[in-house]
PDB file of N, CA and C in Angstrom:
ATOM      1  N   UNK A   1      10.038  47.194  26.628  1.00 47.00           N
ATOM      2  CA  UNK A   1       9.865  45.783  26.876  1.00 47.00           C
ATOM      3  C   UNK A   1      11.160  45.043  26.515  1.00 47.00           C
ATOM      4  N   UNK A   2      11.986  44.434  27.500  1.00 58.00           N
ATOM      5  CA  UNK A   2      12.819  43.294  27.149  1.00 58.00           C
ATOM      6  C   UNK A   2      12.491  42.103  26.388  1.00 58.00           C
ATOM      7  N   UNK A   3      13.509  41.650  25.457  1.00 60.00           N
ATOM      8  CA  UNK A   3      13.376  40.709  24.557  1.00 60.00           C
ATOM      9  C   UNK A   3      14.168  39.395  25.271  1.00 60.00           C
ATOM     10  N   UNK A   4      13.403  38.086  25.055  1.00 62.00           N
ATOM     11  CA  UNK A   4      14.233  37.183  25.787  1.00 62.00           C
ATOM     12  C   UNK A   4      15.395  36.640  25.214  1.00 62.00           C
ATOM     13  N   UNK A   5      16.463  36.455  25.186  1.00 55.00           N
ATOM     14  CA  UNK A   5      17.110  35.718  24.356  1.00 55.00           C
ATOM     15  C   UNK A   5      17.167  34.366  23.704  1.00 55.00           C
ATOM     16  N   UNK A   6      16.447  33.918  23.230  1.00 74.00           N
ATOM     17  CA  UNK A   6      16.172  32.504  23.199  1.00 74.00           C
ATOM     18  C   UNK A   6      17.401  31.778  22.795  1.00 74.00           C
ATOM     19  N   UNK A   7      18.729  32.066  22.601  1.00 90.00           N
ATOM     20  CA  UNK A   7      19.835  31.422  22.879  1.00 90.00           C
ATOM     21  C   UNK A   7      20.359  30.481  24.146  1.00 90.00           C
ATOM     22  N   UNK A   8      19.399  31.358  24.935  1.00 90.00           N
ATOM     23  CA  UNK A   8      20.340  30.983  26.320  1.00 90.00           C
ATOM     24  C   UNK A   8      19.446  30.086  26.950  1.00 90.00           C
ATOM     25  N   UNK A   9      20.021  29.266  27.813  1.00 90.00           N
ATOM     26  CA  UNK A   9      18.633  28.626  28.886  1.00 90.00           C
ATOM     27  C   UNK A   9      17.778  29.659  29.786  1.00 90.00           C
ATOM     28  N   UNK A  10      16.851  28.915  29.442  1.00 88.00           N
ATOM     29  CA  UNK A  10      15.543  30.128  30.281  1.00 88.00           C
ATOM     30  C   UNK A  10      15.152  28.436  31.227  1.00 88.00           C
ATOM     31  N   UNK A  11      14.950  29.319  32.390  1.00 88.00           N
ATOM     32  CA  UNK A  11      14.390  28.705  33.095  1.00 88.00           C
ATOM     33  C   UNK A  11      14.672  27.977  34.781  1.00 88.00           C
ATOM     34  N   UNK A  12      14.526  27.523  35.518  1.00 88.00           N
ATOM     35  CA  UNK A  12      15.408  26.990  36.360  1.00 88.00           C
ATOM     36  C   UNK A  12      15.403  25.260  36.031  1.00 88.00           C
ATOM     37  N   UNK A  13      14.765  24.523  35.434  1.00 92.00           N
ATOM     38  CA  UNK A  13      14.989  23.297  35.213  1.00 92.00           C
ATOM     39  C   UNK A  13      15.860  23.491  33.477  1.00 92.00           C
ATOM     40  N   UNK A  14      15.899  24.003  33.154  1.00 92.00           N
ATOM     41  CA  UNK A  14      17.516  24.310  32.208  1.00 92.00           C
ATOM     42  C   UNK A  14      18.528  24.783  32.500  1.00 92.00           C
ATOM     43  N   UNK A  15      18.469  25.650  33.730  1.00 93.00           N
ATOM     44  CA  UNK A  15      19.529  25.817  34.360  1.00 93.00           C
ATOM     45  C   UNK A  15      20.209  24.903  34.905  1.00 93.00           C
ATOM     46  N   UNK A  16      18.980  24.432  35.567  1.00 93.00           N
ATOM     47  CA  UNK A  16      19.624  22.613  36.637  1.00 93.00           C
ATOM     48  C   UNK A  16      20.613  22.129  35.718  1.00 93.00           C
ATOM     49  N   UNK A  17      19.472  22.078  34.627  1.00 95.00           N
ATOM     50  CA  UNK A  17      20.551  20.823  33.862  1.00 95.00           C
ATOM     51  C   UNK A  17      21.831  20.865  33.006  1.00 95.00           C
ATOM     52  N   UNK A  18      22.131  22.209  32.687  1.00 95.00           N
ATOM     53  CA  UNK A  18      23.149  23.254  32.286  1.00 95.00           C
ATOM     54  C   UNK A  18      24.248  22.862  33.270  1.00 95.00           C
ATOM     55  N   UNK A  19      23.625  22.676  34.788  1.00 95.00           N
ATOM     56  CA  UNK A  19      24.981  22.986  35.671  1.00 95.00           C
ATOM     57  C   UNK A  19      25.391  21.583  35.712  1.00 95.00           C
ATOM     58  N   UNK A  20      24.441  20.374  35.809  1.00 96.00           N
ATOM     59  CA  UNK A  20      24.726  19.190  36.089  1.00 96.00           C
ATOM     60  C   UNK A  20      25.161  18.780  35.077  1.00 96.00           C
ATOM     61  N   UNK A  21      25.001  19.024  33.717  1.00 96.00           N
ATOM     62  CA  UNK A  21      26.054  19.088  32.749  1.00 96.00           C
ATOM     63  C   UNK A  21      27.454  19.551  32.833  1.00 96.00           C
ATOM     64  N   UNK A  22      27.832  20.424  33.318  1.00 96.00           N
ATOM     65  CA  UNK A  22      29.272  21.028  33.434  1.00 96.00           C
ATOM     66  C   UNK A  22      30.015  20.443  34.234  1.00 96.00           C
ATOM     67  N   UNK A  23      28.759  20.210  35.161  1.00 95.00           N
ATOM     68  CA  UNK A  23      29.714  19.339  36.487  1.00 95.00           C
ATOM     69  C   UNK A  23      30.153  17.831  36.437  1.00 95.00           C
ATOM     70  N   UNK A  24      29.298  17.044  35.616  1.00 97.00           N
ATOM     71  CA  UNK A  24      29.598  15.840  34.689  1.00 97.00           C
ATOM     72  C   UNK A  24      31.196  16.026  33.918  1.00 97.00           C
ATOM     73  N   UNK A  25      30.908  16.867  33.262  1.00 96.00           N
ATOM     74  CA  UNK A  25      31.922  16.908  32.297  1.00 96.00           C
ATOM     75  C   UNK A  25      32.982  17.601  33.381  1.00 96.00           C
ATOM     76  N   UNK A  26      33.079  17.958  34.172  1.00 96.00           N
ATOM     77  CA  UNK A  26      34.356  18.117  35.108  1.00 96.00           C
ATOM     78  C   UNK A  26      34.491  16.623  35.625  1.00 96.00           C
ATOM     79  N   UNK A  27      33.865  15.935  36.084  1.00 97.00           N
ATOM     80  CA  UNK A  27      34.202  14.745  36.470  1.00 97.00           C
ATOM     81  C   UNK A  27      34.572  13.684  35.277  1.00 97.00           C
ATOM     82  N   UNK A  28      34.139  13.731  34.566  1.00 97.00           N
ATOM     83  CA  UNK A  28      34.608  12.880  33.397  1.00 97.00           C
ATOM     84  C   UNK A  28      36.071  13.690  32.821  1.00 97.00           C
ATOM     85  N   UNK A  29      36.454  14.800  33.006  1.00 97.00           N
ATOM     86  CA  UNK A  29      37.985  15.237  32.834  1.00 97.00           C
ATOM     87  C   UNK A  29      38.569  14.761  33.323  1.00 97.00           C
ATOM     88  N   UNK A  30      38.487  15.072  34.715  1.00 96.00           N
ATOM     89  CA  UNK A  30      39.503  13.921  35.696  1.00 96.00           C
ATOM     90  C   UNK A  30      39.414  12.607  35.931  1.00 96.00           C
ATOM     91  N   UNK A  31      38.338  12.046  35.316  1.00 97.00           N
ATOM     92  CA  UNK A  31      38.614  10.996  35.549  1.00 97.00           C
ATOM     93  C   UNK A  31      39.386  10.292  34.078  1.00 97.00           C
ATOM     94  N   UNK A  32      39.189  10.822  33.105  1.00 97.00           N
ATOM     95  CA  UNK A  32      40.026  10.640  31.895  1.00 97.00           C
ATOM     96  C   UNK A  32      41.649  11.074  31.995  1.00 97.00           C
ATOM     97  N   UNK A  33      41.684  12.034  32.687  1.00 95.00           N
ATOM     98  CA  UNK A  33      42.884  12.179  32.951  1.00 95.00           C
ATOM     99  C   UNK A  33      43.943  11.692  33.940  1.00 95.00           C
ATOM    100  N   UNK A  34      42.793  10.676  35.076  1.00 97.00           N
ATOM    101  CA  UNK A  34      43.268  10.164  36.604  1.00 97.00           C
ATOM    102  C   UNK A  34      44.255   8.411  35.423  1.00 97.00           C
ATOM    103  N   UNK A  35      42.974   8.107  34.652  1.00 97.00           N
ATOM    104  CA  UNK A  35      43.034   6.846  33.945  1.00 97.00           C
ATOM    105  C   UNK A  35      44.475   7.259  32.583  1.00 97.00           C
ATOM    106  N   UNK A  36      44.901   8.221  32.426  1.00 95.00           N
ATOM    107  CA  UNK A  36      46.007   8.964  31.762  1.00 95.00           C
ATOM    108  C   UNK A  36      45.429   8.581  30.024  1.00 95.00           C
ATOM    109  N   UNK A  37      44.387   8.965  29.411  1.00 96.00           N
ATOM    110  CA  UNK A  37      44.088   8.678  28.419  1.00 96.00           C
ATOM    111  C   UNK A  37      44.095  10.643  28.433  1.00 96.00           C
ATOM    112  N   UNK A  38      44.758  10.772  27.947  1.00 94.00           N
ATOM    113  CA  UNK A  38      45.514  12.307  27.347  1.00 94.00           C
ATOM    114  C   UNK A  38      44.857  13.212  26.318  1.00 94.00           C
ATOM    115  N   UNK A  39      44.542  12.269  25.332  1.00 95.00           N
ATOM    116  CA  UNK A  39      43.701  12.648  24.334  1.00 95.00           C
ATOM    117  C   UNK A  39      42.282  12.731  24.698  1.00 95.00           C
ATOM    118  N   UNK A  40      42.097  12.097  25.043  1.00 96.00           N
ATOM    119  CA  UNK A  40      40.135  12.126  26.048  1.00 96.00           C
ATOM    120  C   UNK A  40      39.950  12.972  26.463  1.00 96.00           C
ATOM    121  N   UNK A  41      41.252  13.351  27.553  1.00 96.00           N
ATOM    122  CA  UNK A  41      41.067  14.033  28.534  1.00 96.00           C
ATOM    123  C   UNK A  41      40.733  15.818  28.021  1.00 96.00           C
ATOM    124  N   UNK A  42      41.783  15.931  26.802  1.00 96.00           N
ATOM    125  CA  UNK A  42      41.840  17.039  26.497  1.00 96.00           C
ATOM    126  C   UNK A  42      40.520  17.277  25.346  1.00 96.00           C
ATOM    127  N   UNK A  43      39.962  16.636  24.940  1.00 96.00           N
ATOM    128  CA  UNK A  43      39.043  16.912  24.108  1.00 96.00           C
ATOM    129  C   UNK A  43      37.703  17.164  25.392  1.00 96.00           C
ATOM    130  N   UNK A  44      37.568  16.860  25.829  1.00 97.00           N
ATOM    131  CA  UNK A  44      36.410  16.563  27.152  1.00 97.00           C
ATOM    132  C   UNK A  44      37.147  17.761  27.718  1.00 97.00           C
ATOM    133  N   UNK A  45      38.037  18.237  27.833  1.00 96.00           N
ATOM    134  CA  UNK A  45      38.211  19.987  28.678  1.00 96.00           C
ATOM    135  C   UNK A  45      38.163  21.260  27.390  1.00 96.00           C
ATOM    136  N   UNK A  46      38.426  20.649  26.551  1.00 97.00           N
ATOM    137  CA  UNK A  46      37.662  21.977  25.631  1.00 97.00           C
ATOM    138  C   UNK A  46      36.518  21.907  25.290  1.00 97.00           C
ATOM    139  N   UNK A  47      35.611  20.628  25.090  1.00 97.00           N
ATOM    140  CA  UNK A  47      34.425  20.837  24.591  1.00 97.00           C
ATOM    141  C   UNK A  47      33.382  21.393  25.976  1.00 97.00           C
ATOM    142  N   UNK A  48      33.795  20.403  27.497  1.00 97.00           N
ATOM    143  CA  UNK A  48      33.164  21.140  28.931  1.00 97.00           C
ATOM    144  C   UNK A  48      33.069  22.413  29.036  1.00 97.00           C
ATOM    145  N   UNK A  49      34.203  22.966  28.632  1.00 98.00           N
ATOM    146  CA  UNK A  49      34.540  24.484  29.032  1.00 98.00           C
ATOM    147  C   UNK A  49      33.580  25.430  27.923  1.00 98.00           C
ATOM    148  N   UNK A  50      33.563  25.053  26.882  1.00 97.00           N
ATOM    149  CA  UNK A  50      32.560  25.951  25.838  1.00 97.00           C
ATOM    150  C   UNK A  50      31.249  25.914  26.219  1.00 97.00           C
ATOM    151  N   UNK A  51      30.682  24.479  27.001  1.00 97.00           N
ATOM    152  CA  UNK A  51      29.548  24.210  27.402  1.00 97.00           C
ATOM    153  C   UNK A  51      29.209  24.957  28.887  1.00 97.00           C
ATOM    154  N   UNK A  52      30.250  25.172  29.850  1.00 97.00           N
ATOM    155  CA  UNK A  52      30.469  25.428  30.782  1.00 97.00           C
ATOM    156  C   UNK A  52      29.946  27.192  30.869  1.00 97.00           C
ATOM    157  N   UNK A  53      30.606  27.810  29.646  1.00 97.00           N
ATOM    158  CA  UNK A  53      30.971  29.229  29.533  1.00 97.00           C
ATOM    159  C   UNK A  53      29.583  29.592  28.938  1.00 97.00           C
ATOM    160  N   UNK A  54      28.758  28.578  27.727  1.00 96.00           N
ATOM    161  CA  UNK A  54      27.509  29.140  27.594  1.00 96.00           C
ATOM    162  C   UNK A  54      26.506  28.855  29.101  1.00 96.00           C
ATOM    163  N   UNK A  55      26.673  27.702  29.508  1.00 96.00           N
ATOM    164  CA  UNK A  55      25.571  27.786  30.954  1.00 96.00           C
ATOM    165  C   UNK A  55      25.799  28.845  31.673  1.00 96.00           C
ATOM    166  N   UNK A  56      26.803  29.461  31.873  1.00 97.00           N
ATOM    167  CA  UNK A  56      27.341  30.430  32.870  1.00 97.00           C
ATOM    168  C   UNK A  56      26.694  31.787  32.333  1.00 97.00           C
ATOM    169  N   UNK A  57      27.038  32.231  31.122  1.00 95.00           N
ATOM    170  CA  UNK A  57      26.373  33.145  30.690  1.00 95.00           C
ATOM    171  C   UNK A  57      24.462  32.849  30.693  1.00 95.00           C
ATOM    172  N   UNK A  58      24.142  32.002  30.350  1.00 94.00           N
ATOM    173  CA  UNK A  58      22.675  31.833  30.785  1.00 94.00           C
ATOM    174  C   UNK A  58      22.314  32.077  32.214  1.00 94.00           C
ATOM    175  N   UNK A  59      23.332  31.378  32.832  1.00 95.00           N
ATOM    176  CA  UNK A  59      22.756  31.916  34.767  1.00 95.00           C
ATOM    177  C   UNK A  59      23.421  33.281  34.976  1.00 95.00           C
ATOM    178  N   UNK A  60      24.237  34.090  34.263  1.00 94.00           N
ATOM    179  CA  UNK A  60      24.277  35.506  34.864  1.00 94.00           C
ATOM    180  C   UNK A  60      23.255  36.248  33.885  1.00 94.00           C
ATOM    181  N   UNK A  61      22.745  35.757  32.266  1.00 93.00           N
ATOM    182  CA  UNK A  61      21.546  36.562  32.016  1.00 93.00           C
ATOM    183  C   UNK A  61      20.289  36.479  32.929  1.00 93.00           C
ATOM    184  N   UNK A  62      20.236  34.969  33.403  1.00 91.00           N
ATOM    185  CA  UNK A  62      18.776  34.761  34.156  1.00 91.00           C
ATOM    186  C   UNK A  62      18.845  35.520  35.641  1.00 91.00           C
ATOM    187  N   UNK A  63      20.136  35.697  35.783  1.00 92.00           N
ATOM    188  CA  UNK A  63      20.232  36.594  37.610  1.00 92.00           C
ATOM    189  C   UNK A  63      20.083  38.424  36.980  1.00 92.00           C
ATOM    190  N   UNK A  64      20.482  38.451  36.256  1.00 92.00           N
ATOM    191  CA  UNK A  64      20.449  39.861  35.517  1.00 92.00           C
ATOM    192  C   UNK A  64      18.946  40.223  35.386  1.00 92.00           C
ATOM    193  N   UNK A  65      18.067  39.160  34.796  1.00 90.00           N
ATOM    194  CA  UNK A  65      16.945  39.212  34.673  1.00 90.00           C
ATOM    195  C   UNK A  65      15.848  39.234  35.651  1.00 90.00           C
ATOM    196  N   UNK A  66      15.923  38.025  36.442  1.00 88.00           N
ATOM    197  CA  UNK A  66      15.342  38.374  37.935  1.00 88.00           C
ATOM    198  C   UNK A  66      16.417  37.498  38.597  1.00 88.00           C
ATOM    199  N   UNK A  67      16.195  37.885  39.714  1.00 90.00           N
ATOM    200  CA  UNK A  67      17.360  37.999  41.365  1.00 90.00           C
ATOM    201  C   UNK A  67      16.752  36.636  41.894  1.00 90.00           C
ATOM    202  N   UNK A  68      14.988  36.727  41.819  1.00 88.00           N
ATOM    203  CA  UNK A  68      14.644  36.523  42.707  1.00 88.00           C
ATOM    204  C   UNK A  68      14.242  34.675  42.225  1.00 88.00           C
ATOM    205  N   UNK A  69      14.212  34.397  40.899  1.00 86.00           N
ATOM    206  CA  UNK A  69      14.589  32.932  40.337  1.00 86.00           C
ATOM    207  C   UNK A  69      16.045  32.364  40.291  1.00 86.00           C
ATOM    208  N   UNK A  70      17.133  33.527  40.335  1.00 89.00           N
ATOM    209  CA  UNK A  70      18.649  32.645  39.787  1.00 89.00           C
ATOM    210  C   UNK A  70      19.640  33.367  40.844  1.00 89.00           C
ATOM    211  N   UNK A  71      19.971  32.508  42.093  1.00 91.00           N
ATOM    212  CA  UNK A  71      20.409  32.356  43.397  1.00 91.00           C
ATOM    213  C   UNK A  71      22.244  33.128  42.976  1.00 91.00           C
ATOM    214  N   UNK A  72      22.250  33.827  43.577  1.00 90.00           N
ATOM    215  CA  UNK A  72      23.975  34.194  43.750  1.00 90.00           C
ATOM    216  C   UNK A  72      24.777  32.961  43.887  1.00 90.00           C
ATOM    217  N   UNK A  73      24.070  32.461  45.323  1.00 93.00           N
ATOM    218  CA  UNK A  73      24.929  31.025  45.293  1.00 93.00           C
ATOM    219  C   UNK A  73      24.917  29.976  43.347  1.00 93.00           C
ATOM    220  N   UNK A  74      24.098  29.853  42.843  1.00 93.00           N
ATOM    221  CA  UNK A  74      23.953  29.592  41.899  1.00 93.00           C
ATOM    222  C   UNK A  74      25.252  29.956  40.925  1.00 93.00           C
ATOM    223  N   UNK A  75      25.283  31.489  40.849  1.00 94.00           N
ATOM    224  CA  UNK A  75      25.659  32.476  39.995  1.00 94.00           C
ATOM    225  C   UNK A  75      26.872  32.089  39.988  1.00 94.00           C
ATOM    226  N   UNK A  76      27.379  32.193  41.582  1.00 96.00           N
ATOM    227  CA  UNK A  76      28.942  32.208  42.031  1.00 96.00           C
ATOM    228  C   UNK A  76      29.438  30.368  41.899  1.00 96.00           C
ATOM    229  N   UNK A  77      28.588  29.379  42.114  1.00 95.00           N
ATOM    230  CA  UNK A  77      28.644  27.925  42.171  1.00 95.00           C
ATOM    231  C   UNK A  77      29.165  27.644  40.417  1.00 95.00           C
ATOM    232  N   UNK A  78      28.195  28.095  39.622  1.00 96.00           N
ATOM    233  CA  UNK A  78      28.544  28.015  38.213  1.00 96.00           C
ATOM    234  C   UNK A  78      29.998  28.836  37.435  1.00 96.00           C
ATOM    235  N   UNK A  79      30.010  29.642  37.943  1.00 96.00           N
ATOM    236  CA  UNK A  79      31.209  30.631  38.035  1.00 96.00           C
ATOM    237  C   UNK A  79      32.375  30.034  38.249  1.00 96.00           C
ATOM    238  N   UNK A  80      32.485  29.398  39.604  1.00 96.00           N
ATOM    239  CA  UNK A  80      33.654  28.566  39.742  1.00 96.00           C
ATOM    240  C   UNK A  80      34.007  27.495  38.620  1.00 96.00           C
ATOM    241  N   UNK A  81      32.994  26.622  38.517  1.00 96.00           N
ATOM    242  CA  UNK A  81      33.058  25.581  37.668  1.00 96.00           C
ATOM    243  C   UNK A  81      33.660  26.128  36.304  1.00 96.00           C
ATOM    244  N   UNK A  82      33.425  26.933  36.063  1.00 97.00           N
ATOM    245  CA  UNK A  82      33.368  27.091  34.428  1.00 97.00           C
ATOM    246  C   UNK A  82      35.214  27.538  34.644  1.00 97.00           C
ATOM    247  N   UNK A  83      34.944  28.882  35.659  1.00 97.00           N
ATOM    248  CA  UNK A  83      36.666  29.057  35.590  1.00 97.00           C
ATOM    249  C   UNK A  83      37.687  27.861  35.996  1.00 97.00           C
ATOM    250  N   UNK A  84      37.081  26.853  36.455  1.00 96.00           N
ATOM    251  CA  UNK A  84      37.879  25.291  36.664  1.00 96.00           C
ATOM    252  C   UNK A  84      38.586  24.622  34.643  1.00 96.00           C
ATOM    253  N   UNK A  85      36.909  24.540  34.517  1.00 97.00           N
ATOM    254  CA  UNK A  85      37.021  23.594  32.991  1.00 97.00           C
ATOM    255  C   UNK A  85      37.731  24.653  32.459  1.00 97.00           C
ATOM    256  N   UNK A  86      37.778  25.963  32.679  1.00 97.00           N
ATOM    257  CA  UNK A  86      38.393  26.759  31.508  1.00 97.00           C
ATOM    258  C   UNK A  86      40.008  26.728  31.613  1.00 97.00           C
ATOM    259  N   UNK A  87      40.467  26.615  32.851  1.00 97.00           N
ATOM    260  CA  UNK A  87      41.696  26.505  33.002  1.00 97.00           C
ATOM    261  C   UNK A  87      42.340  25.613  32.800  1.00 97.00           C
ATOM    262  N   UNK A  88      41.306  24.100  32.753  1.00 95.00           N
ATOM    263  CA  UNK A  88      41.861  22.576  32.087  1.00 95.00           C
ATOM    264  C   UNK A  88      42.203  23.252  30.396  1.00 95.00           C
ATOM    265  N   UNK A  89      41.003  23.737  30.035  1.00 96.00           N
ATOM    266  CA  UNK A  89      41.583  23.868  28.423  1.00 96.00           C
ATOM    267  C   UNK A  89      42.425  25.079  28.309  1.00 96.00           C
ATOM    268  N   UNK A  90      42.483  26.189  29.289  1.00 96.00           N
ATOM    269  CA  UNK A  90      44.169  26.445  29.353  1.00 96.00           C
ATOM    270  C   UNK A  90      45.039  25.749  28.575  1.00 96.00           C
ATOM    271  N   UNK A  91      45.947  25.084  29.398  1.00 94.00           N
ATOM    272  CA  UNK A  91      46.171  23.849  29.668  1.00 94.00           C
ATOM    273  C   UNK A  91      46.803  23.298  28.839  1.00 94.00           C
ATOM    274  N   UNK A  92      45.507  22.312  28.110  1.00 94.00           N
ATOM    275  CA  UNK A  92      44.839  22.010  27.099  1.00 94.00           C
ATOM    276  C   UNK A  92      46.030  22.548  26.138  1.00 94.00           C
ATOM    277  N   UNK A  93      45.373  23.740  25.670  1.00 94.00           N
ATOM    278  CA  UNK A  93      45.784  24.803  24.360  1.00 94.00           C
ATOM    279  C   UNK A  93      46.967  24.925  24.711  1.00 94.00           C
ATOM    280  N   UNK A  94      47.605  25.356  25.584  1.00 94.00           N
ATOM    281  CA  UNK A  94      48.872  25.633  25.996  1.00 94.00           C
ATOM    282  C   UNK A  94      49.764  24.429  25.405  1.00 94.00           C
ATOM    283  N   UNK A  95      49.627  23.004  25.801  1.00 91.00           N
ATOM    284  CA  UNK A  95      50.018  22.334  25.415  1.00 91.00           C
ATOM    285  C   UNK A  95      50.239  21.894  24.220  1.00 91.00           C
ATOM    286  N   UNK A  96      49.177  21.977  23.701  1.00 90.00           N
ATOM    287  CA  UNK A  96      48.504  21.709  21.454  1.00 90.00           C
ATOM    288  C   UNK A  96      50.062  23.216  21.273  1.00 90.00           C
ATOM    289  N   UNK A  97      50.132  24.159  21.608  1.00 91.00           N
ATOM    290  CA  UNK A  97      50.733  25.018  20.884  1.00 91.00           C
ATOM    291  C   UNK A  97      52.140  25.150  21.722  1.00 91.00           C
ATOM    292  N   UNK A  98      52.287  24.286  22.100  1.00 86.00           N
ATOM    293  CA  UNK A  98      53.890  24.221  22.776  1.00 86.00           C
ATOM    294  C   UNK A  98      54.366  25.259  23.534  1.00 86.00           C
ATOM    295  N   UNK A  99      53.551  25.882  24.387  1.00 68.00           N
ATOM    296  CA  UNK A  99      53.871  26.522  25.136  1.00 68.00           C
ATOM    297  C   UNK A  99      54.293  26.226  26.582  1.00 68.00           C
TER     298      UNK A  99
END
């Protein structure tokens, strides 16, 4: 018998809101960063991206788990996003450490 993880979002209305979370916080990056507030910008791409990277891992445990609740398109839609915010805090870090 599999154990659920209760870390992760279970469900598809936690998933929803997992993604519409990430995707918020991608839009609130750029737009902190369109408005050149620097410091905003970069705190809002590391904290998205941690948030980003746990939803992501919740929608590849829930596709791992069943196929037939958590959509590839889903899988691959969240996927992108996260490797987006993650490359802002790239970035980000790159910058904090003078690289």
């Amino acid at each position: 018998m599999k154990r659920k993880n209760s870390l992760l979002l279970q469900g598809g209305k936690q998933l929803d809101l997992g993604t519409v979370v990430s995707g918020l916080g991608f839009l609130l990056y750029l737009g902190a960063a369109a408005l050149g507030w620097r410091a905003g910008a970069e705190v809002l791409s590391l904290a998205f991206a941690l948030a980003a990277l746990y939803v992501f891992a919740s929608v590849a445990a829930g596709r791992m788990r069943d196929k037939a609740a958590v959509s590839g398109s889903r899988l691959w839609g969240q996927g992108a996003l996260t490797v987006l915010l993650c490359l802002c805090a790239a970035v980000t870090l790159r910058g904090w450490l003078g690289g």
